CSV table of C-alpha atoms and ligand atoms in Angstrom, one decimal:
chain,number,residue,atom,x,y,z
C,1,UNK,CA,-34.4,6.0,-9.8
C,2,UNK,CA,-35.3,4.7,-13.3
C,3,UNK,CA,-38.5,6.0,-14.8
C,4,UNK,CA,-41.5,3.7,-14.7
C,5,UNK,CA,-42.2,2.6,-18.3
C,6,UNK,CA,-45.7,2.7,-19.6
C,7,UNK,CA,-47.2,1.0,-22.7
C,8,UNK,CA,-50.6,2.2,-23.9
C,9,UNK,CA,-53.0,-0.1,-25.8
C,10,UNK,CA,-55.1,2.3,-27.9
C,11,UNK,CA,-54.0,5.8,-28.8
C,12,UNK,CA,-57.5,7.3,-29.5
C,13,UNK,CA,-59.3,10.0,-27.5
C,14,UNK,CA,-58.4,8.8,-24.0
C,15,UNK,CA,-54.9,7.5,-25.0
C,16,UNK,CA,-54.0,10.8,-26.5
C,17,UNK,CA,-55.4,12.6,-23.5
C,18,UNK,CA,-53.3,10.5,-21.2
C,19,UNK,CA,-50.1,11.3,-23.1
C,20,UNK,CA,-51.0,15.0,-23.0
C,21,UNK,CA,-51.7,15.1,-19.3
C,22,UNK,CA,-48.5,13.0,-18.5
C,23,UNK,CA,-46.4,15.3,-20.6
C,24,UNK,CA,-47.9,18.6,-19.5
C,25,UNK,CA,-48.0,17.8,-15.8
C,26,UNK,CA,-45.1,15.3,-15.8
C,27,UNK,CA,-42.9,17.1,-13.2
C,28,UNK,CA,-45.7,17.5,-10.7
C,29,UNK,CA,-46.9,13.9,-11.3
C,30,UNK,CA,-43.4,12.6,-10.7
C,31,UNK,CA,-43.2,14.6,-7.4
C,32,UNK,CA,-46.4,12.7,-6.3
C,33,UNK,CA,-45.5,9.3,-7.6
C,34,UNK,CA,-41.8,9.4,-6.5
C,35,UNK,CA,-40.7,8.3,-10.0
C,36,UNK,CA,-40.7,9.7,-13.5
C,37,UNK,CA,-43.4,8.2,-15.6
C,38,UNK,CA,-42.6,7.6,-19.3
C,39,UNK,CA,-44.8,6.4,-22.1
C,40,UNK,CA,-42.4,4.3,-24.2
C,41,UNK,CA,-44.8,2.3,-26.5
C,42,UNK,CA,-48.3,2.5,-27.7
C,43,UNK,CA,-50.5,0.5,-30.1
C,44,UNK,CA,-52.8,2.0,-32.7
C,45,UNK,CA,-54.8,0.4,-35.5
C,46,UNK,CA,-53.8,3.0,-38.1
C,47,UNK,CA,-50.2,4.1,-38.0
C,48,UNK,CA,-50.7,7.0,-40.4
C,49,UNK,CA,-53.5,8.7,-38.5
C,50,UNK,CA,-52.7,12.1,-37.1
C,51,UNK,CA,-52.6,12.0,-33.3
C,52,UNK,CA,-53.9,14.6,-30.9
C,53,UNK,CA,-50.7,14.2,-28.7
C,54,UNK,CA,-46.9,14.3,-29.2
C,55,UNK,CA,-45.6,10.9,-30.2
C,56,UNK,CA,-42.0,11.5,-31.1
C,57,UNK,CA,-40.7,9.6,-28.0
C,58,UNK,CA,-43.3,6.8,-28.3
C,59,UNK,CA,-42.7,3.7,-30.4
C,60,UNK,CA,-46.0,3.0,-32.1
C,61,UNK,CA,-47.0,-0.5,-33.2
C,62,UNK,CA,-50.1,-2.0,-34.7
C,63,UNK,CA,-49.6,-5.1,-32.6
C,64,UNK,CA,-51.0,-4.7,-29.1
C,65,UNK,CA,-49.4,-8.0,-28.0
C,66,UNK,CA,-46.0,-6.5,-28.7
C,67,UNK,CA,-46.7,-4.2,-25.7
C,68,UNK,CA,-48.0,-6.8,-23.2
C,69,UNK,CA,-45.1,-9.0,-24.1
C,70,UNK,CA,-42.5,-6.2,-24.0
C,71,UNK,CA,-40.2,-6.9,-21.0
C,72,UNK,CA,-39.2,-3.2,-21.0
C,73,UNK,CA,-42.8,-2.2,-19.9
C,74,UNK,CA,-43.8,-2.1,-16.3
C,75,UNK,CA,-47.4,-0.9,-16.5
C,76,UNK,CA,-49.9,-1.5,-19.4
C,77,UNK,CA,-52.7,1.0,-19.9
C,78,UNK,CA,-55.7,-0.7,-21.7
C,79,UNK,CA,-57.8,1.8,-23.6
C,80,UNK,CA,-59.1,-0.2,-26.5
C,81,UNK,CA,-62.4,-1.1,-24.9
C,82,UNK,CA,-64.7,-4.0,-25.7
C,83,UNK,CA,-64.6,-7.5,-24.2
C,84,UNK,CA,-62.6,-10.2,-26.0
C,85,UNK,CA,-59.4,-8.7,-27.3
C,86,UNK,CA,-59.1,-6.5,-24.2
C,87,UNK,CA,-59.5,-9.5,-21.9
C,88,UNK,CA,-56.9,-11.5,-23.7
C,89,UNK,CA,-54.4,-8.6,-23.6
C,90,UNK,CA,-55.1,-7.8,-19.9
C,91,UNK,CA,-54.7,-11.4,-18.9
C,92,UNK,CA,-51.5,-11.7,-20.9
C,93,UNK,CA,-50.1,-8.5,-19.3
C,94,UNK,CA,-50.9,-10.0,-15.9
C,95,UNK,CA,-49.3,-13.3,-16.8
C,96,UNK,CA,-46.2,-11.4,-17.8
C,97,UNK,CA,-46.1,-9.7,-14.3
C,98,UNK,CA,-47.3,-6.3,-15.5
C,99,UNK,CA,-49.6,-4.0,-13.6
C,100,UNK,CA,-52.7,-2.9,-15.6
C,101,UNK,CA,-54.7,0.3,-15.6
C,102,UNK,CA,-57.9,0.2,-17.6
C,103,UNK,CA,-60.8,2.5,-18.5
C,104,UNK,CA,-62.8,-0.4,-19.7
C,105,UNK,CA,-66.1,-0.7,-17.7
C,106,UNK,CA,-67.5,-3.5,-19.9
C,107,UNK,CA,-64.3,-5.6,-19.3
C,108,UNK,CA,-64.4,-5.1,-15.6
C,109,UNK,CA,-68.1,-5.6,-15.1
C,110,UNK,CA,-68.2,-8.8,-17.1
C,111,UNK,CA,-64.8,-10.4,-16.6
C,112,UNK,CA,-63.5,-8.5,-13.5
C,113,UNK,CA,-63.8,-11.5,-11.1
C,114,UNK,CA,-61.6,-13.6,-13.3
C,115,UNK,CA,-59.2,-10.7,-14.0
C,116,UNK,CA,-58.8,-9.8,-10.3
C,117,UNK,CA,-58.2,-13.4,-9.4
C,118,UNK,CA,-55.4,-13.7,-12.0
C,119,UNK,CA,-53.9,-10.4,-10.8
C,120,UNK,CA,-54.0,-11.5,-7.2
C,121,UNK,CA,-52.3,-14.8,-8.0
C,122,UNK,CA,-49.6,-12.9,-9.8
C,123,UNK,CA,-49.3,-10.1,-7.2
C,124,UNK,CA,-50.0,-7.3,-9.6
C,125,UNK,CA,-52.6,-4.5,-9.6
C,126,UNK,CA,-55.4,-3.8,-12.0
C,127,UNK,CA,-56.7,-0.3,-11.5
C,128,UNK,CA,-59.9,0.9,-13.0
C,129,UNK,CA,-60.9,4.4,-11.7
C,130,UNK,CA,-61.5,5.6,-15.3
C,131,UNK,CA,-64.1,2.9,-15.9
C,132,UNK,CA,-66.8,4.6,-13.9
C,133,UNK,CA,-67.9,8.3,-14.2
C,134,UNK,CA,-64.7,9.4,-16.1
C,135,UNK,CA,-62.8,11.9,-14.2
C,136,UNK,CA,-64.8,11.7,-10.9
C,137,UNK,CA,-62.6,9.7,-8.4
C,138,UNK,CA,-65.7,7.7,-7.3
C,139,UNK,CA,-63.9,4.3,-7.0
C,140,UNK,CA,-61.3,5.9,-4.6
C,141,UNK,CA,-64.0,7.7,-2.7
C,142,UNK,CA,-66.0,4.5,-2.1
C,143,UNK,CA,-63.2,2.1,-1.7
C,144,UNK,CA,-61.0,4.2,0.6
C,145,UNK,CA,-62.7,7.5,1.7
C,146,UNK,CA,-65.9,5.7,2.8
C,147,UNK,CA,-64.3,2.6,4.2
C,148,UNK,CA,-65.6,3.3,7.7
C,149,UNK,CA,-69.2,3.2,6.6
C,150,UNK,CA,-71.8,0.6,5.9
C,151,UNK,CA,-72.9,1.8,2.5
C,152,UNK,CA,-76.7,1.7,2.3
C,153,UNK,CA,-77.4,2.8,-1.3
C,154,UNK,CA,-76.0,4.7,-4.2
C,155,UNK,CA,-77.7,6.4,-7.1
C,156,UNK,CA,-75.9,7.8,-10.1
C,157,UNK,CA,-76.1,9.6,-13.4
C,158,UNK,CA,-73.3,7.5,-14.9
C,159,UNK,CA,-73.9,7.9,-18.6
C,160,UNK,CA,-73.2,11.3,-20.0
C,161,UNK,CA,-74.8,10.6,-23.4
C,162,UNK,CA,-78.2,9.6,-21.9
C,163,UNK,CA,-78.1,12.6,-19.5
C,164,UNK,CA,-77.4,15.0,-22.4
C,165,UNK,CA,-80.3,13.6,-24.4
C,166,UNK,CA,-82.7,14.0,-21.4
C,167,UNK,CA,-81.4,17.5,-20.7
C,168,UNK,CA,-81.9,18.6,-24.3
C,169,UNK,CA,-85.4,17.1,-24.5
C,170,UNK,CA,-86.3,19.1,-21.4
C,171,UNK,CA,-84.6,22.4,-22.1
C,172,UNK,CA,-84.8,22.6,-25.8
C,173,UNK,CA,-87.8,20.4,-26.4
C,174,UNK,CA,-85.7,18.5,-28.9
C,175,UNK,CA,-86.3,15.2,-30.4
C,176,UNK,CA,-84.6,12.1,-29.0
C,177,UNK,CA,-82.9,11.0,-32.3
C,178,UNK,CA,-81.6,14.5,-33.1
C,179,UNK,CA,-79.9,14.8,-29.8
C,180,UNK,CA,-78.4,11.3,-30.0
C,181,UNK,CA,-76.9,12.1,-33.4
C,182,UNK,CA,-75.3,15.2,-31.9
C,183,UNK,CA,-73.9,13.3,-28.9
C,184,UNK,CA,-72.4,10.8,-31.4
C,185,UNK,CA,-70.8,13.7,-33.3
C,186,UNK,CA,-69.4,15.2,-30.1
C,187,UNK,CA,-67.7,11.8,-29.4
C,188,UNK,CA,-69.6,11.1,-26.1
C,189,UNK,CA,-71.5,8.0,-27.3
C,190,UNK,CA,-70.3,4.5,-27.2
C,191,UNK,CA,-69.2,2.8,-30.4
C,192,UNK,CA,-72.6,1.0,-30.2
C,193,UNK,CA,-74.9,3.9,-29.0
C,194,UNK,CA,-77.6,1.4,-27.8
C,195,UNK,CA,-75.2,0.8,-24.9
C,196,UNK,CA,-75.8,4.4,-23.9
C,197,UNK,CA,-79.5,4.7,-24.5
C,198,UNK,CA,-80.6,1.2,-23.4
C,199,UNK,CA,-78.7,1.4,-20.1
C,200,UNK,CA,-75.9,-1.2,-20.8
C,201,UNK,CA,-73.1,1.2,-20.3
C,202,UNK,CA,-74.7,2.5,-17.0
C,203,UNK,CA,-75.3,-1.1,-15.9
C,204,UNK,CA,-71.6,-1.9,-16.5
C,205,UNK,CA,-70.6,1.0,-14.2
C,206,UNK,CA,-73.3,0.3,-11.6
C,207,UNK,CA,-72.1,-3.3,-11.4
C,208,UNK,CA,-68.7,-2.1,-10.5
C,209,UNK,CA,-70.0,0.5,-8.0
C,210,UNK,CA,-72.2,-2.1,-6.2
C,211,UNK,CA,-69.3,-4.5,-5.9
C,212,UNK,CA,-67.1,-2.1,-4.2
C,213,UNK,CA,-69.9,-0.5,-2.1
C,214,UNK,CA,-71.2,-3.8,-0.7
C,215,UNK,CA,-68.3,-6.2,-1.0
C,216,UNK,CA,-70.0,-8.5,-3.5
C,217,UNK,CA,-68.7,-10.1,-6.6
C,218,UNK,CA,-69.3,-8.4,-10.0
C,219,UNK,CA,-72.6,-9.6,-11.3
C,220,UNK,CA,-73.4,-7.7,-14.5
C,221,UNK,CA,-75.7,-10.5,-15.7
C,222,UNK,CA,-78.1,-9.9,-12.8
C,223,UNK,CA,-78.4,-6.1,-13.3
C,224,UNK,CA,-81.8,-4.9,-14.5
C,225,UNK,CA,-81.6,-2.3,-17.3
C,226,UNK,CA,-84.1,-0.2,-19.0
C,227,UNK,CA,-83.2,2.6,-21.4
C,228,UNK,CA,-84.5,6.1,-22.2
C,229,UNK,CA,-85.7,5.5,-25.7
C,230,UNK,CA,-89.4,5.3,-24.8
C,231,UNK,CA,-89.4,8.6,-22.9
C,232,UNK,CA,-91.4,11.3,-24.7
C,233,UNK,CA,-91.3,15.0,-24.5
C,234,UNK,CA,-94.7,14.8,-22.9
C,235,UNK,CA,-93.3,12.6,-20.1
C,236,UNK,CA,-90.6,15.2,-19.5
C,237,UNK,CA,-93.3,17.9,-19.3
C,238,UNK,CA,-95.7,16.0,-17.1
C,239,UNK,CA,-92.9,15.0,-14.7
C,240,UNK,CA,-92.1,18.7,-14.4
C,241,UNK,CA,-95.8,19.5,-13.7
C,242,UNK,CA,-95.5,17.3,-10.7
C,243,UNK,CA,-92.2,18.8,-9.5
C,244,UNK,CA,-89.9,16.1,-10.8
C,245,UNK,CA,-87.2,15.6,-13.4
C,246,UNK,CA,-86.5,12.5,-15.3
C,247,UNK,CA,-83.0,11.2,-14.9
C,248,UNK,CA,-81.5,7.9,-16.1
C,249,UNK,CA,-80.2,6.5,-12.9
C,250,UNK,CA,-78.2,3.5,-11.8
C,251,UNK,CA,-79.3,2.5,-8.4
C,252,UNK,CA,-77.7,0.0,-6.0
C,253,UNK,CA,-79.3,-0.5,-2.6
C,254,UNK,CA,-78.8,-3.0,0.1
C,255,UNK,CA,-82.0,-4.4,1.6
C,256,UNK,CA,-82.5,-7.2,4.1
C,257,UNK,CA,-83.6,-9.5,1.2
C,258,UNK,CA,-80.7,-8.7,-1.1
C,259,UNK,CA,-79.1,-6.0,-3.3
C,260,UNK,CA,-81.1,-4.0,-5.8
C,261,UNK,CA,-79.1,-3.4,-9.0
C,262,UNK,CA,-81.1,-1.5,-11.5
C,263,UNK,CA,-80.7,1.1,-14.3
C,264,UNK,CA,-83.8,2.9,-15.5
C,265,UNK,CA,-85.3,6.3,-16.1
C,266,UNK,CA,-86.4,7.7,-12.8
C,267,UNK,CA,-88.5,10.7,-11.6
C,268,UNK,CA,-86.4,12.6,-9.1
C,269,UNK,CA,-87.7,15.6,-7.1
C,270,UNK,CA,-86.5,18.7,-8.9
C,271,UNK,CA,-85.0,20.2,-5.8
C,272,UNK,CA,-82.5,17.4,-5.3
C,273,UNK,CA,-79.0,18.4,-6.4
C,274,UNK,CA,-78.7,15.3,-8.6
C,275,UNK,CA,-81.8,16.3,-10.5
C,276,UNK,CA,-80.0,19.4,-11.6
C,277,UNK,CA,-77.0,17.6,-13.1
C,278,UNK,CA,-77.3,18.4,-16.7
C,279,UNK,CA,-75.8,17.8,-20.1
C,280,UNK,CA,-72.9,15.3,-20.3
C,281,UNK,CA,-72.0,15.7,-16.6
C,282,UNK,CA,-72.1,12.7,-14.2
C,283,UNK,CA,-72.9,12.6,-10.5
C,284,UNK,CA,-73.0,9.8,-8.0
C,285,UNK,CA,-74.9,10.1,-4.7
C,286,UNK,CA,-73.6,7.6,-2.0
C,287,UNK,CA,-75.3,7.1,1.3
C,288,UNK,CA,-73.1,5.8,4.1
C,289,UNK,CA,-74.5,5.1,7.5
C,290,UNK,CA,-71.9,7.2,9.3
C,291,UNK,CA,-71.3,10.0,6.8
C,292,UNK,CA,-74.9,10.3,5.5
C,293,UNK,CA,-75.5,11.2,1.8
C,294,UNK,CA,-72.5,12.4,-0.2
C,295,UNK,CA,-72.5,13.6,-3.8
C,296,UNK,CA,-69.7,13.4,-6.3
C,297,UNK,CA,-70.0,15.4,-9.5
C,298,UNK,CA,-67.9,16.0,-12.6
C,299,UNK,CA,-67.1,15.1,-16.2
C,300,UNK,CA,-68.0,11.5,-16.9
C,301,UNK,CA,-66.3,11.3,-20.3
C,302,UNK,CA,-63.9,13.1,-22.6
C,303,UNK,CA,-60.2,12.9,-23.3
C,304,UNK,CA,-58.6,14.8,-20.4
C,305,UNK,CA,-61.2,14.1,-17.7
C,306,UNK,CA,-60.9,10.4,-18.3
C,307,UNK,CA,-57.1,10.8,-18.6
C,308,UNK,CA,-57.2,12.4,-15.2
C,309,UNK,CA,-58.5,9.1,-13.7
C,310,UNK,CA,-56.1,7.0,-15.8
C,311,UNK,CA,-53.1,9.0,-14.6
C,312,UNK,CA,-54.2,8.9,-10.9
C,313,UNK,CA,-54.3,5.1,-11.2
C,314,UNK,CA,-50.8,5.1,-12.7
C,315,UNK,CA,-49.6,7.2,-9.8
C,316,UNK,CA,-51.3,4.7,-7.4
C,317,UNK,CA,-49.6,1.8,-9.1
C,318,UNK,CA,-46.2,3.5,-9.1
C,319,UNK,CA,-46.5,4.3,-5.4
C,320,UNK,CA,-47.2,0.7,-4.5
C,321,UNK,CA,-44.7,-1.0,-6.8
C,322,UNK,CA,-42.5,-1.9,-3.9
C,323,UNK,CA,-45.2,-2.8,-1.4
C,324,UNK,CA,-46.2,-6.3,-0.3
C,325,UNK,CA,-49.0,-7.4,-2.7
C,326,UNK,CA,-51.0,-8.6,0.3
C,327,UNK,CA,-51.1,-5.1,1.8
C,328,UNK,CA,-52.5,-3.2,-1.1
C,329,UNK,CA,-56.0,-1.8,-1.3
C,330,UNK,CA,-58.1,-4.8,-2.5
C,331,UNK,CA,-59.4,-4.6,-6.0
C,332,UNK,CA,-63.1,-4.7,-4.9
C,333,UNK,CA,-62.5,-2.7,-1.6
C,334,UNK,CA,-63.1,-5.8,0.6
C,335,UNK,CA,-60.5,-8.5,1.1
C,336,UNK,CA,-61.1,-11.2,-1.7
C,337,UNK,CA,-61.8,-13.9,0.9
C,338,UNK,CA,-64.3,-11.7,2.6
C,339,UNK,CA,-66.8,-11.0,-0.2
C,340,UNK,CA,-70.5,-11.4,0.7
C,341,UNK,CA,-72.9,-13.7,-1.1
C,342,UNK,CA,-75.8,-11.3,-0.6
C,343,UNK,CA,-78.2,-12.2,-3.5
C,344,UNK,CA,-79.1,-9.6,-6.2
C,345,UNK,CA,-82.9,-9.0,-6.1
C,346,UNK,CA,-85.1,-9.7,-9.1
C,347,UNK,CA,-86.7,-6.5,-10.4
C,348,UNK,CA,-90.1,-7.9,-9.6
C,349,UNK,CA,-89.1,-7.9,-6.0
C,350,UNK,CA,-88.0,-4.3,-5.9
C,351,UNK,CA,-90.3,-1.7,-4.3
C,352,UNK,CA,-90.6,1.8,-5.7
C,353,UNK,CA,-93.3,4.3,-6.5
C,354,UNK,CA,-94.5,4.9,-10.0
C,355,UNK,CA,-95.5,7.5,-12.6
C,356,UNK,CA,-98.0,5.9,-15.0
C,357,UNK,CA,-99.2,7.6,-18.2
C,358,UNK,CA,-102.0,6.1,-20.2
C,359,UNK,CA,-104.2,7.2,-23.1
C,360,UNK,CA,-107.9,6.7,-22.1
C,361,UNK,CA,-111.2,7.0,-24.0
C,362,UNK,CA,-112.7,10.0,-22.3
C,363,UNK,CA,-116.0,8.6,-21.0
C,364,UNK,CA,-117.6,8.0,-17.6
C,365,UNK,CA,-116.4,5.0,-15.6
C,366,UNK,CA,-112.9,4.7,-17.2
C,367,UNK,CA,-111.1,6.1,-14.2
C,368,UNK,CA,-113.2,4.0,-11.9
C,369,UNK,CA,-111.9,0.9,-13.7
C,370,UNK,CA,-108.3,2.0,-13.5
C,371,UNK,CA,-108.5,2.9,-9.8
C,372,UNK,CA,-110.3,-0.4,-9.0
C,373,UNK,CA,-107.5,-2.4,-10.6
C,374,UNK,CA,-104.8,-0.4,-8.7
C,375,UNK,CA,-106.6,-0.8,-5.5
C,376,UNK,CA,-107.1,-4.5,-5.9
C,377,UNK,CA,-103.3,-4.8,-6.0
C,378,UNK,CA,-102.8,-2.6,-3.0
C,379,UNK,CA,-101.5,0.2,-5.1
C,380,UNK,CA,-102.4,3.6,-3.6
C,381,UNK,CA,-102.6,6.7,-5.7
C,382,UNK,CA,-100.7,9.8,-4.6
C,383,UNK,CA,-101.7,12.2,-7.4
C,384,UNK,CA,-103.6,12.2,-10.7
C,385,UNK,CA,-103.8,14.5,-13.7
C,386,UNK,CA,-105.9,14.3,-16.8
C,387,UNK,CA,-104.9,16.3,-19.8
C,388,UNK,CA,-106.6,16.7,-23.2
C,389,UNK,CA,-103.9,18.5,-25.0
C,390,UNK,CA,-102.9,21.2,-22.5
C,391,UNK,CA,-99.3,19.9,-22.5
C,392,UNK,CA,-98.8,19.7,-26.2
C,393,UNK,CA,-98.3,16.0,-27.1
C,394,UNK,CA,-96.1,15.5,-30.2
C,395,UNK,CA,-98.0,15.0,-33.4
C,396,UNK,CA,-97.0,11.4,-33.5
C,397,UNK,CA,-98.6,10.9,-30.1
C,398,UNK,CA,-101.9,12.6,-30.9
C,399,UNK,CA,-104.8,10.3,-31.3
C,400,UNK,CA,-108.0,10.9,-33.2
C,401,UNK,CA,-111.2,10.8,-31.2
C,402,UNK,CA,-112.0,11.8,-27.7
C,403,UNK,CA,-109.0,10.4,-25.8
C,404,UNK,CA,-107.1,12.0,-23.0
C,405,UNK,CA,-103.8,11.4,-21.2
C,406,UNK,CA,-104.1,10.4,-17.7
C,407,UNK,CA,-101.1,10.5,-15.4
C,408,UNK,CA,-101.0,8.8,-12.0
C,409,UNK,CA,-98.4,8.9,-9.4
C,410,UNK,CA,-98.5,6.0,-6.9
C,411,UNK,CA,-97.1,5.2,-3.5
C,412,UNK,CA,-94.4,2.5,-3.1
C,413,UNK,CA,-95.4,-1.0,-4.1
C,414,UNK,CA,-93.5,-4.1,-5.2
C,415,UNK,CA,-92.8,-4.2,-9.0
C,416,UNK,CA,-94.6,-7.5,-9.4
C,417,UNK,CA,-97.9,-6.0,-8.2
C,418,UNK,CA,-97.4,-3.1,-10.6
C,419,UNK,CA,-96.7,-5.5,-13.5
C,420,UNK,CA,-99.9,-7.3,-12.8
C,421,UNK,CA,-101.9,-4.1,-12.5
C,422,UNK,CA,-100.5,-2.7,-15.8
C,423,UNK,CA,-101.4,-5.9,-17.7
C,424,UNK,CA,-105.0,-5.6,-16.5
C,425,UNK,CA,-105.2,-1.9,-17.3
C,426,UNK,CA,-103.8,-2.4,-20.8
C,427,UNK,CA,-106.5,-5.1,-21.3
C,428,UNK,CA,-109.3,-2.6,-20.7
C,429,UNK,CA,-111.2,-1.6,-23.9
C,430,UNK,CA,-111.1,2.0,-22.9
C,431,UNK,CA,-107.3,2.2,-22.7
C,432,UNK,CA,-105.4,2.9,-25.9
C,433,UNK,CA,-101.9,1.5,-26.4
C,434,UNK,CA,-99.4,0.7,-23.7
C,435,UNK,CA,-99.2,2.2,-20.2
C,436,UNK,CA,-96.0,4.1,-19.8
C,437,UNK,CA,-94.4,3.4,-16.4
C,438,UNK,CA,-91.5,5.4,-15.0
C,439,UNK,CA,-90.2,4.6,-11.5
C,440,UNK,CA,-90.0,7.4,-8.9
C,441,UNK,CA,-87.3,7.7,-6.2
C,442,UNK,CA,-87.3,10.5,-3.6
C,443,UNK,CA,-83.6,9.9,-2.8
C,444,UNK,CA,-84.3,10.8,0.8
C,445,UNK,CA,-81.7,10.2,3.4
C,446,UNK,CA,-83.9,7.4,4.8
C,447,UNK,CA,-85.0,6.0,1.4
C,448,UNK,CA,-88.7,6.4,1.8
M,1,HSE,N1,-70.5,6.7,-23.5
M,1,HSE,C1,-70.1,7.0,-22.1
M,1,HSE,C2,-71.0,8.1,-21.6
M,1,HSE,C3,-68.7,7.4,-22.1
M,1,HSE,O1,-71.8,8.7,-22.4
M,1,HSE,O2,-71.0,8.4,-20.4
M,1,HSE,C4,-68.0,7.3,-20.8
M,1,HSE,O3,-68.1,6.0,-20.2
């Protein structure tokens, strides 16, 4: 049988990794796919750049449209990232009857509904395993392995850069900006690193996971996102004093009122496995009603881990080349005409418990004011800690005068009650600056 011919858009880190994996494991991959897989063409911005993979059998062009319009190519691999050009290229490839494999989470989260519709009309596949959690086969696990379950919730560390920063802050007491600079040097960070630290990248991935977990359309615009840039070393230490670790989680949960879709720093009990996922590693915890909690762990970025997912998608596409398009695994796990219109909940309607840190003027009656405000909003306190300077605040956080840090852990309450309470607390003359709020999740089997 003739080899399947591949065209790669973007011969950077993941593109080179894909060529390397295909050439190193080519024989074994062909035994799995049933056909030889051959990269025949690739696009790159700079033709003179030295590549991290062998290119002698690959025609390299600066024009990515030459690939999507090349009648010799069966499958297009989109690895250029970003929204507009990637979308144009993918839609053109689909229009030309080519199957597409992409690692582009932004593209799928924002334009996926339109892309999948176009692919379905044309009878081609768009595979995107590499878009979420790099090398971890989480799309396949949820879409196929858990298809007997009603999925209740999932929570994931799905941005390696953010996890690396939080890990280094905790283990080495390092400063946020130092660690970010290192993550950028190591090539983990997005082209725009605010995507990593402000939760945009994680929200792209979470949007995709929620769609395939609950059978809902992709709704990135409704995802709540909050980054890690306001977390201080002191928060990391105080959390630890209460037996928690701070993780930047993407959480999607089905409730009777709708779907929670939220990315934010989260205190997680330190004994949970996911609380011990450190550095650039990713992990996704998925709770199905039949199977219970399941945890998927591995490298969420990098050349060959991401290539591992890209190549698995190529194999899937090759295996199904001759199947009836109506009998393939649906793009979003559920049949396209069976998607649910379950609403996405506003963040103010989400219920969680909270870690609050505030700087108070250390005099009688201050705590009574704070607890009165909390209690008026039905917020009950689970634990409280007052610290002068026992847990060394950074110089920049030190305040002159007789102030102290107060940390309060609360029971579960709707976010809108907490918003109102925080506004009132911040208005007290005895409170200095803003109240720091970090949500807490136990990640218990029963979500309580
Ligand atoms: N910037 C991403 C991360 C790369 O740090 O996880 C993989 O999507």
